[in-house]
CSV table of C-alpha atoms in Angstrom, one decimal:
chain,number,residue,atom,x,y,z
A,1,MET,CA,96.8,-57.8,225.7
A,2,GLN,CA,93.3,-59.3,225.6
A,3,SER,CA,90.8,-57.5,223.3
A,4,ALA,CA,87.3,-56.8,224.4
A,5,SER,CA,84.4,-58.9,223.1
A,6,PRO,CA,83.1,-57.5,219.8
A,7,LEU,CA,79.6,-57.4,221.3
A,8,GLU,CA,80.7,-55.4,224.3
A,9,PRO,CA,82.5,-52.1,223.7
A,10,SER,CA,85.5,-51.5,225.9
A,11,ASP,CA,85.4,-48.6,228.4
A,12,GLN,CA,87.7,-46.7,226.0
A,13,THR,CA,85.3,-47.3,223.1
A,14,ALA,CA,82.3,-46.3,225.1
A,15,SER,CA,84.1,-43.1,226.2
A,16,GLN,CA,85.0,-42.3,222.6
A,17,LEU,CA,81.3,-42.8,221.5
A,18,GLU,CA,80.0,-40.5,224.2
A,19,HIS,CA,82.6,-37.9,223.3
A,20,LEU,CA,81.7,-38.1,219.6
A,21,SER,CA,78.0,-37.8,220.2
A,22,PHE,CA,78.6,-34.8,222.5
A,23,ALA,CA,81.0,-33.2,220.0
A,24,ARG,CA,78.3,-33.6,217.2
A,25,MET,CA,75.8,-31.9,219.5
A,26,THR,CA,78.0,-29.0,220.4
A,27,LYS,CA,79.2,-28.0,216.9
A,28,LYS,CA,76.7,-25.2,216.9
A,29,CYS,CA,77.7,-22.1,218.7
A,30,PRO,CA,76.2,-22.2,222.3
A,31,ASP,CA,74.6,-18.8,221.7
A,32,ALA,CA,72.5,-20.4,219.0
A,33,GLN,CA,70.7,-22.7,221.5
A,34,THR,CA,67.0,-22.7,221.5
A,35,GLU,CA,64.9,-22.1,224.6
A,36,LEU,CA,64.3,-25.9,224.9
A,37,GLU,CA,67.9,-26.8,224.4
A,38,LYS,CA,68.9,-24.3,227.1
A,39,SER,CA,66.3,-25.9,229.4
A,40,ILE,CA,67.6,-29.4,228.7
A,41,GLU,CA,71.1,-28.3,229.4
A,42,LYS,CA,70.0,-26.6,232.7
A,43,ILE,CA,68.4,-29.9,233.8
A,44,ILE,CA,71.7,-31.7,233.2
A,45,ASP,CA,73.6,-29.0,235.0
A,46,VAL,CA,71.3,-29.1,238.1
A,47,PHE,CA,71.6,-32.9,238.2
A,48,HIS,CA,75.4,-32.8,238.1
A,49,SER,CA,75.6,-30.0,240.7
A,50,TYR,CA,74.0,-32.6,243.2
A,51,SER,CA,75.3,-35.9,241.8
A,52,VAL,CA,79.0,-34.9,242.4
A,53,ARG,CA,78.6,-34.5,246.1
A,54,VAL,CA,78.7,-38.1,247.4
A,55,GLY,CA,79.6,-41.4,245.9
A,56,HIS,CA,79.7,-41.8,242.1
A,57,PHE,CA,79.9,-38.4,240.4
A,58,ASP,CA,77.2,-39.2,237.8
A,59,THR,CA,74.5,-40.7,240.1
A,60,LEU,CA,72.3,-39.3,242.9
A,61,THR,CA,72.2,-40.9,246.4
A,62,LYS,CA,69.0,-40.7,248.4
A,63,MET,CA,70.4,-37.8,250.3
A,64,GLU,CA,71.4,-35.9,247.2
A,65,LEU,CA,67.9,-36.5,245.7
A,66,LYS,CA,66.3,-35.2,248.9
A,67,LEU,CA,68.5,-32.1,248.8
A,68,LEU,CA,67.8,-31.5,245.1
A,69,ILE,CA,64.1,-31.7,245.7
A,70,GLN,CA,64.3,-29.3,248.7
A,71,LYS,CA,66.4,-26.8,246.9
A,72,GLN,CA,65.3,-27.1,243.3
A,73,LEU,CA,61.7,-28.2,243.5
A,74,PRO,CA,60.3,-26.4,246.6
A,75,ASN,CA,57.1,-25.2,245.0
A,76,TYR,CA,56.5,-28.3,243.0
A,77,MET,CA,57.3,-31.2,245.3
A,78,ASN,CA,58.9,-30.4,248.6
A,79,ASN,CA,55.8,-29.1,250.3
A,80,GLN,CA,53.9,-32.1,249.3
A,81,LEU,CA,56.3,-34.7,250.6
A,82,LYS,CA,55.7,-36.2,254.0
A,83,PRO,CA,58.4,-37.9,256.1
A,84,GLY,CA,59.3,-41.3,254.5
A,85,GLN,CA,58.0,-40.4,251.1
A,86,ILE,CA,61.5,-39.7,249.8
A,87,ASP,CA,62.4,-43.3,250.6
A,88,ALA,CA,59.4,-44.6,248.7
A,89,LEU,CA,60.1,-42.2,245.8
A,90,PHE,CA,63.8,-43.2,245.7
A,91,LYS,CA,62.9,-46.9,245.7
A,92,ASP,CA,60.4,-46.3,242.9
A,93,LEU,CA,62.9,-44.4,240.7
A,94,ASP,CA,65.8,-46.8,241.4
A,95,LYS,CA,64.8,-49.3,238.7
A,96,ASN,CA,68.0,-51.4,238.9
A,97,LYS,CA,68.0,-51.3,242.7
A,98,ASP,CA,71.7,-50.2,243.0
A,99,GLN,CA,70.9,-47.6,245.7
A,100,GLN,CA,71.7,-44.7,243.4
A,101,LEU,CA,69.8,-42.8,240.6
A,102,SER,CA,71.3,-42.6,237.2
A,103,PHE,CA,70.5,-39.6,235.0
A,104,GLY,CA,67.9,-41.7,233.2
A,105,GLU,CA,66.2,-42.8,236.4
A,106,PHE,CA,66.2,-39.1,237.6
A,107,MET,CA,64.6,-38.1,234.4
A,108,MET,CA,61.6,-40.2,235.2
A,109,LEU,CA,61.0,-37.9,238.1
A,110,ILE,CA,61.4,-34.8,236.0
A,111,THR,CA,59.0,-36.2,233.4
A,112,LYS,CA,56.4,-36.9,236.1
A,113,VAL,CA,56.8,-33.5,237.7
A,114,THR,CA,56.6,-31.8,234.3
A,115,ILE,CA,53.4,-33.6,233.3
A,116,ALA,CA,51.8,-32.9,236.6
A,117,THR,CA,52.8,-29.2,236.3
A,118,HIS,CA,51.4,-29.0,232.8
A,119,GLU,CA,48.1,-30.4,234.1
A,120,HIS,CA,48.1,-28.1,237.1
A,121,LEU,CA,48.7,-25.0,234.9
A,122,HIS,CA,45.7,-26.0,232.8
A,123,HIS,CA,43.5,-26.2,235.9
A,124,CYS,CA,44.8,-22.9,237.3
A,125,GLY,CA,44.1,-21.1,234.1
A,126,GLU,CA,40.6,-22.3,233.5
A,127,GLY,CA,38.3,-19.4,233.1
A,128,GLU,CA,41.1,-16.9,233.8
A,129,GLY,CA,43.1,-17.4,230.6
A,130,GLN,CA,46.4,-17.7,232.5
A,131,HIS,CA,47.8,-20.7,230.7
A,132,GLN,CA,47.3,-21.0,227.1
A,133,HIS,CA,49.4,-22.8,224.5
A,134,GLN,CA,51.2,-20.7,221.9
A,135,ASP,CA,49.5,-22.5,219.0
A,136,GLU,CA,46.0,-23.5,220.0
A,137,HIS,CA,44.7,-26.4,218.0
A,138,HIS,CA,42.5,-25.1,215.2
A,139,HIS,CA,39.7,-27.2,213.8
A,140,HIS,CA,38.9,-26.6,210.1
């Protein structure tokens, strides 16, 4: 049996590493999750609920991305997308050009939407006090 190169972990080794890091993360009781941890887990769950539909179970096809945006981001993105923009968006997110989005590539979209939403909430709340940070910056 041929051993894997020491510089490149075998599939089995990579799988063990992923399992170990996940096991380390889940040692806490799930009930002890913070709001941010719950939100992170929810993003992962939503990604997987769409990624398993077609092709590789851990990537999004263009159609899966379109469906995810329509169903999960209707107020943030869907109404702003014109025909053909999904193609452009997918092409922009698909950094390695493999015609599918990894979770990391998908997270670039979530990051952009989150930043845009943060800015939007600041503009919506101006003068009305609707959006304020929990701990405003205090100048001494």
